[in-house]
Amino acid sequence: EEEEEEEEEEERRRTTGGYGNKRLVDEEDDAEAFESSDEEPVDPSPPVPPEPTMPPPPTPPSPSPSPNEKFTILPRPDQSNIPLNAQEVRSDTNHPQWMKDMWAQRTKALTEEAKKELERKIYEGAIPPELSHAKPGNTIFVTFATHSVKDFAKNWVNAARRLKLEPHFVGALDEKMLKDLKSWNVPSMLLTGNSVLANRGAHFITAGSAAFKKMGTVKTKFVQDLLDMNLNPILSDADVVWMRDPRKYFNKGTYGKADILVSTDCIDVPGDKEDSNKCAHVNFNTGILHIRATEESKNFLQEWKTKVATSTIAWMRDQPAFNLLMHEGVRGHALEDAIKLKDASDRGKEGMRMVYYAANATVKLGVLPNWLFGNGHSYFVQWHHKKFPEDGEPYAVHTTYQYGDDGNYAWGKRERMRQAGIWTTDDVEYYEDPHAKYLVVPDVFAQVKHSNGPDGMKMKTVGYGKDDYRVAIERHFAEDKVRRETVRNLLAIGRLLNRTIILPEPRCYCDKIWNNLNGCRAPGAEKFVLPYSCPMDHIYDLPSWFRNGLKFRRPGFLADPRVPDSVRNDIIRVNVERRKNSALILEGDEDKEEVKKTNSFDIEEETEEKGGGSISSSSSHLVGDVQLPFGFTAEMAEEALKPFVSHAVLEFDYLAEEGAFCGFQTIDENKNFDQSVQTALSHYQYYCFTEPWIASDAPRSGRHPNEPYEPQVVKRHCGEMDTSMRASGKVHLGLIEHINKEEKPLKCTCEFGFRTPTPLETVASGGACTHESHV
C-alpha cells in the first residue's frame, strides 16, 4: 500500500519505542525523543465535537479455568470514571504547540454521496463470485492496491503463492489494477467506494494526500464486508512481504482468544520480547492486521469506518483512527490485560503473549512481536533475524521507517526488498540480460579497517556506553568518505565502459532518524548491533538515481541465485596501484606494510584460463589480470581493458581515494558527468547526540524553570536551525567539528553528513593526476 514520503518535519514528531530503564532520555523529560517515527503520527487532535463511542458490554463472570489451561480470560475492566483519551490532543492539554497545530489541520469529510456509496454492501446473503473461493469461517489473506503499486501487489501475490497462503485476495482500487490482477489470475474485484479515489492527481498516493484518507475508508468498508460474510481476514499492505504462514501462530494459545491482532511500530526488540508494556506508548501499525469475525470486531469496524469517513482532521486516516479508537477508555497509554497466565514466567513466550482489552474494553487485542512481524527498522536496519537467528525466522516484514519514496514511486521500499533478496517482480532480463556487463569493487575494498577502540580495546562493533557515540560517528563518516568516493569512481568507469555497476555493501555506524540519537542509535533501539548494513535511502538521494538513469545493481547482486553462473564466474580482476604514503587501510588489506604496490602500467595477455573464479573478498595481494597505476585516466583504462571487453564482470580492487581515477579525456566530459551524479551522490543528515547534550545540561529541553521545550531537533541541540547554521558556514558536511570542541558547555551537540566527492573536473586538474604514466 502507498504511504507518505518520509519528510523531516513529520519525522521529528514521532516515537520509536524505548528500552525501559536503559533509556538515555527520560520519557517525561523529553517527549520528543519518544514521538512516533513511522508514517502515522498518532499522538495528535484539536477540540472537535465528541464522536459516538461504543457502549461497554455487561461484564461477564470470570471463567473457571480447567486444570490443563495455562491461562484464563479476565473480566472486562470497569469503564466508569475513565479519563479522556491520553492520545487525544486538545487546546487545554499539556502538549507542544506544534502538536496542537497538527491536530488543527482540517480537510473536508467525505461527501454524502460518497458516504452512501460506502454504505452499499457487497454481501446480501450470497458471497460474490470473486470471493467464492473463500468459504464462511475461512481465514483469508487480503491486500489492497492501486495501479501505481502494481509491482508491490505482484510481489505480495508471488509470496502468497509460494507459501500457499490460500485463500488470498487483492482488492483493486482502480480499473487498471483490476485488469492486471485478472491477467495474473488473482482473485480480485473493484471495491465499492473506489470512485472517491478518482481524479486524485498524483500517480503514487502518499499519506500526506487527501486521497490517502479516502483510500482508508474504502479499505475499512471492504473489511466490514468480509466480516459480514463470516470471513476472518489477515490484512496486510501491499508493501508487506510474507515469509512464513502465520495461521498456526495466530491461533496458538493466548492469541487464539483475541478479536484482533495488530503489528507495532515499536523498534525496541529486547523490550518487546519482555512483553511488559515497554512499547505501550508506540503506535499500532495496521499494515499487518488479523481480524476475526466476532461481534466485537464487527462493532469496532463500524466505529473505525465512521471515524475515518467523518473526521475533518486532515491526517485522521485509517491507522491514526485505529490507534485513537483502541485507546478509548484506557487509563494512559498502556492497555489493560485481558489474560491471566497461570505461570507468570510464561509471559512473552510463544503462545503466551499478552492480549489486552481495548476500545472501551469491547475488543480483545493482541500485539504481534516486532522481530517476527518486522517493521522497516527491526528488519532492514537492525537485521535482527540475521544477528539473532535463534529468535526465529520472521513471518513477515513491512517496509516502514524508510526515506526513499517520492510522488512517482516507492523507490526506497523496492530497493530495501532487493537488498534483502525478497523482491521477486523483476523481469528475468534484470538478472540474465545477455548484453549486460558489470563493474564491481568487492565489499571489503570499499570498507575501512578501523583502528582499535578507546583505551586500545579491540572493537569491530561499537558499544552503547556514554562515550561510544564518538567512536560511532567518527567511523560513520570515515566509512562514508571511502564508500562515496568508490561509488563515484565506479559510476564514472561504468559510464566509460558502458557497464552496470554493482554497489558495495554499505556499512553504517550511525542510524538515520530525524531525532536524537542514543549511542548513535534511534531511541528505542539503543542496543542493536553497530555497524549495520544500511539501506540506500539512509545514505543517498535514492529517487535521483532513477531520475538520472544511473545503471546499478544492489549490493550482493552476483550472489543472487537468479544470476547465471556464466556471469558470476566470468570475472577479470583489475589491480590499481595504491596512493603513495596513504594512511588508508581497507578491510580487504592485510597489514599496511604488506599491501602490494603496483608501479607499472602492465597489460597481461588474455589466456584461455582467464575469467574464472569468484569475487575476491580478502586481500589486494591477489595478482590481477590487469594492473593500473594510481591516477589512471579514461584513456588508460580503455586501452588496458580492451582485450577483456567480452567478459561479464570487471572487478577493481581499489577506487577508494581521491585521484585513483583521474577522469575522462575532456573538461566537458568531466563536467557533464559531475552534473549527472551530483544529486544522486548528495545526501544530508544531521546526527544529534543525547549524551553530550545531557552533559551540557540539556538546554532548550523544557526541564529548567521558565524554559520552553524546543521541538526542532537541531535547534534544541545547537541553539539555531540547521538551515541557518549551514547558511552561515558553521556546518562542514562529513567533518567532526562540534562535539570535540574544548568549550564547556558545548554550544552544539550535532554533526552533519555527508560530504560529496571532489568533482572529477577538479580532480583531473589536481596534483594527483600529473602521474608520469599520463604522458
CSV table of C-alpha atoms in Angstrom, one decimal, residues 18 159 344:
chain,number,residue,atom,x,y,z
A,18,GLY,CA,12.2,2.6,24.3
A,159,ALA,CA,4.8,-14.7,-1.8
A,344,ALA,CA,3.7,-15.5,35.2
